[in-house]
PDB file of C-alpha atoms in Angstrom:
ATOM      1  CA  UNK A   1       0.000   0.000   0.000  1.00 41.00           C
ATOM      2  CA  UNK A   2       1.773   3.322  -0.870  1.00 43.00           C
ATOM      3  CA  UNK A   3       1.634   6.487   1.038  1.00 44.00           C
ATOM      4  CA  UNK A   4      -0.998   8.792   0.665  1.00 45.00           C
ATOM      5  CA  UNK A   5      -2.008  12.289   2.388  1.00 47.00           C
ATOM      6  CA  UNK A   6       1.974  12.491   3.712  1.00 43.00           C
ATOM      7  CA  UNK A   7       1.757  16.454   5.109  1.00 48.00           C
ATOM      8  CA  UNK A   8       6.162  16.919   5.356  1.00 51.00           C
ATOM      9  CA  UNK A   9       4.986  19.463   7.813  1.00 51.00           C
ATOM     10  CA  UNK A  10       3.654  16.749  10.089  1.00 52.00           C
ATOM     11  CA  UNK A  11       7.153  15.952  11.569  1.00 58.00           C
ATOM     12  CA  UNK A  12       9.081  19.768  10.718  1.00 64.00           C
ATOM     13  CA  UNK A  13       6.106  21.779  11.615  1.00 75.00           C
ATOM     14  CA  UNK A  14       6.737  25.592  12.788  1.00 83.00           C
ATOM     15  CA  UNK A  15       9.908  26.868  14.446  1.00 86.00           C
ATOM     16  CA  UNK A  16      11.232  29.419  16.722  1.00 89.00           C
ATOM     17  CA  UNK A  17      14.534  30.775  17.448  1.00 89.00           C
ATOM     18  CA  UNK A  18      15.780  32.471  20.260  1.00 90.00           C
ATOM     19  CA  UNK A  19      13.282  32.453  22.289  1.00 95.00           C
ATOM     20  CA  UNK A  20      13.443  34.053  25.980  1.00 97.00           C
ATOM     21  CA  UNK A  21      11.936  31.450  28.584  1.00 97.00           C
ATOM     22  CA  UNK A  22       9.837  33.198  31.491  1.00 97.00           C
ATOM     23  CA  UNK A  23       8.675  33.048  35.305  1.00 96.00           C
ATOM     24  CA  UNK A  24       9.430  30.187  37.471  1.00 96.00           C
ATOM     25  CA  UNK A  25       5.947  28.626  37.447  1.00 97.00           C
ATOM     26  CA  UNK A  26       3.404  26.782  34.639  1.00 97.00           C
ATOM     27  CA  UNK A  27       1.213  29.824  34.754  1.00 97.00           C
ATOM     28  CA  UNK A  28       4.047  32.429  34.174  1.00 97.00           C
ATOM     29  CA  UNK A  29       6.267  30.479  32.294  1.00 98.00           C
ATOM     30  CA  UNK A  30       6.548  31.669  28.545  1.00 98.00           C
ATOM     31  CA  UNK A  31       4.022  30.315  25.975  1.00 96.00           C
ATOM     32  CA  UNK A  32       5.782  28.177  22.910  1.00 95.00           C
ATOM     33  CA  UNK A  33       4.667  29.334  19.543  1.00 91.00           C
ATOM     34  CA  UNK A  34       5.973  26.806  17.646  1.00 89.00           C
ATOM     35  CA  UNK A  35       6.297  23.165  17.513  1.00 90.00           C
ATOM     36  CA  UNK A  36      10.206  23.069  18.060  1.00 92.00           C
ATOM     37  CA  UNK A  37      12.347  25.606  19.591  1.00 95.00           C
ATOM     38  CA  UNK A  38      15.249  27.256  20.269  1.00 96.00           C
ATOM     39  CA  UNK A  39      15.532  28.817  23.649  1.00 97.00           C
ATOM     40  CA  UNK A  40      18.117  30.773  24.168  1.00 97.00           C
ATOM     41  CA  UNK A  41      17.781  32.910  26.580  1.00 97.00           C
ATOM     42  CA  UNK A  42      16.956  31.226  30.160  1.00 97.00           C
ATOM     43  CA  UNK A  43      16.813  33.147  33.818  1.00 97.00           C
ATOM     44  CA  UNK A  44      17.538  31.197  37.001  1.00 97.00           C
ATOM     45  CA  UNK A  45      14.063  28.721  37.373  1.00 97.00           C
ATOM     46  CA  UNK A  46      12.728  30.486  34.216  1.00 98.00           C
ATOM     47  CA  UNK A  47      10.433  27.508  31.979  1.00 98.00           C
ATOM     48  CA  UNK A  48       8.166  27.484  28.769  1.00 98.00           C
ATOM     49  CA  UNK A  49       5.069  25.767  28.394  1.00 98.00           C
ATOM     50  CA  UNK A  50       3.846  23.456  25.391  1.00 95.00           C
ATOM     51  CA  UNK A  51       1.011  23.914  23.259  1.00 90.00           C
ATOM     52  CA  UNK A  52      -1.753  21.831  23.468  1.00 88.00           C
ATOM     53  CA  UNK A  53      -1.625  19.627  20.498  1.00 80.00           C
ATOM     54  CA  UNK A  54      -3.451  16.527  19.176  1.00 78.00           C
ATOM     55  CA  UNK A  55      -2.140  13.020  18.705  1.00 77.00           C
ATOM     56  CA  UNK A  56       0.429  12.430  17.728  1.00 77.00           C
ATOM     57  CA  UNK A  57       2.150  16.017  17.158  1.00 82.00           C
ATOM     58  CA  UNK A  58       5.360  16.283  17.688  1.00 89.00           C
ATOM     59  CA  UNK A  59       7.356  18.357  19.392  1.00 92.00           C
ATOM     60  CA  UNK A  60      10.703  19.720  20.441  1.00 95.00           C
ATOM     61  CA  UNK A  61      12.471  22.234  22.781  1.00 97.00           C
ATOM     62  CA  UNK A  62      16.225  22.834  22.790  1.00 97.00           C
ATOM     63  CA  UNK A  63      17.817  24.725  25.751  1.00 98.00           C
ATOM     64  CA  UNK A  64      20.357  26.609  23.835  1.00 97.00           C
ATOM     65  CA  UNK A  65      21.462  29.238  26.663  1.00 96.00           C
ATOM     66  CA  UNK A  66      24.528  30.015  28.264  1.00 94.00           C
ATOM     67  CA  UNK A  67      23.769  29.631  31.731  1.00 93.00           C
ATOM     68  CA  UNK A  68      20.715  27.969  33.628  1.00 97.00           C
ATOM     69  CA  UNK A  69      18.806  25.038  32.891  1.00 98.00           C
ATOM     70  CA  UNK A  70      15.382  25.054  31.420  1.00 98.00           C
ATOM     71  CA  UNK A  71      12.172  24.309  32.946  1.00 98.00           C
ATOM     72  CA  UNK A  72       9.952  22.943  30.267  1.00 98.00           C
ATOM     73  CA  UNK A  73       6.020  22.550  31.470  1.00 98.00           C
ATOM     74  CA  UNK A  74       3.118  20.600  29.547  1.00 97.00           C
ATOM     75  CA  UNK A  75      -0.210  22.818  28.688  1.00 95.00           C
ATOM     76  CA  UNK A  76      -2.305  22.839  31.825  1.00 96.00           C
ATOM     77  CA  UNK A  77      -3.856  18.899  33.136  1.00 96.00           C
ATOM     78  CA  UNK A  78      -1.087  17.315  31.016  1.00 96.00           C
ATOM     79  CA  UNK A  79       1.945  15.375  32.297  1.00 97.00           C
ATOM     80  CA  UNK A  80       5.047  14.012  30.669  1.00 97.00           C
ATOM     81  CA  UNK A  81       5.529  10.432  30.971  1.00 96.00           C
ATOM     82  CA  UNK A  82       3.280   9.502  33.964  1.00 94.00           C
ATOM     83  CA  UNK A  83       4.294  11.935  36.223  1.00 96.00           C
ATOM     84  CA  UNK A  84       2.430  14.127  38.428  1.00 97.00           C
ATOM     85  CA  UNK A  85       0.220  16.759  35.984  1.00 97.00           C
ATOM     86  CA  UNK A  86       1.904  20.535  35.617  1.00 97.00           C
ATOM     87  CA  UNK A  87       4.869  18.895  37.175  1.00 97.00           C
ATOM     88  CA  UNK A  88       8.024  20.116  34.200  1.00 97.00           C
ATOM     89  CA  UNK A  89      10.810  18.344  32.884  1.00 97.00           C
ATOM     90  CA  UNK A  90      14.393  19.896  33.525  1.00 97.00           C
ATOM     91  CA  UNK A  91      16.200  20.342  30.286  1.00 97.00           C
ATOM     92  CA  UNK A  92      20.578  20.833  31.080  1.00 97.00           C
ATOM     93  CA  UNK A  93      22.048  23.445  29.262  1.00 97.00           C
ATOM     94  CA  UNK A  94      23.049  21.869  25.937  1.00 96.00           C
ATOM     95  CA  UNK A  95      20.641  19.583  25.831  1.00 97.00           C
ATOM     96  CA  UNK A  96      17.117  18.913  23.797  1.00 97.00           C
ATOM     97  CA  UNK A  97      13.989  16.951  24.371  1.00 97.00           C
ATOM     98  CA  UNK A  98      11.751  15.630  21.760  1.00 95.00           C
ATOM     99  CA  UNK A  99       7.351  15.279  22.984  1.00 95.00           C
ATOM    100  CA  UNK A 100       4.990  13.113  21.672  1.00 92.00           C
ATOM    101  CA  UNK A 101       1.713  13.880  22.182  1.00 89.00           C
ATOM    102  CA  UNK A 102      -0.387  10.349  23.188  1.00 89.00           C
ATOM    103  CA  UNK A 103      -3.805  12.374  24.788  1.00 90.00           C
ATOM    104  CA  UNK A 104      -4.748  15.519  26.002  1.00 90.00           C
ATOM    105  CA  UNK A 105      -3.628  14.716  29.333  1.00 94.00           C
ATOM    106  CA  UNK A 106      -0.151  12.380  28.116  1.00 94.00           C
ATOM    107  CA  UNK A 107       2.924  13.714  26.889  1.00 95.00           C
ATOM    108  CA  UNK A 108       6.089  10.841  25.880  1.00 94.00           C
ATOM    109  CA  UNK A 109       8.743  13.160  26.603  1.00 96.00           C
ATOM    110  CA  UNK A 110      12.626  11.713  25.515  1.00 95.00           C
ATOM    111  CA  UNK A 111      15.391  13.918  26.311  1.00 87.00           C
TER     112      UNK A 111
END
């Protein structure tokens, strides 16, 4: 059976570059506007939060800065990879995490 309806942008979606993460909570955190990112620009406890996206959207967030690592939260009653819901991932300076989005509520998070 060949392919049909492949949409390329289904795995490269949107992008943003240096983008400046925000707060030190889910609800003040900076809001992604793309599907992967670049931040660059990261204050001591500062995060992002996802966008809500259906199955099975993916997703990525780099942490790009200098100094401090990145606090990356899922939209608001989701949770990455069973754990508790709001709770974010911590993503080292250097480092990059890929999300996979199973449900509304589930994010697979790899990083």
């Amino acid at each position: 059976m060949g392919q049909t309806g492949f949409n390329p942008r289904w795995f490269l979606g949107n992008y943003v570059t240096d983008v400046t993460a925000a707060g030190t909570t889910q609800a003040t955190a900076a809001i992604l506007t793309g599907d992967w990112a670049k931040v660059s620009t990261i204050g001591s406890g500062a995060g992002v939060v996802l966008v809500e996206a259906p199955f099975p959207n993916p997703k990525g967030v780099m942490n790009a800065a200098a100094a401090n690592e990145l606090r990356v939260y899922p939209w608001s009653g989701a949770a990455f990879n069973g754990r508790t819901v709001n709770d974010p991932l911590v993503l080292p300076i250097g480092h990059a995490a890929l999300f996979v989005c199973l449900s509304p509520t589930d994010i697979f998070a790899i990083f």
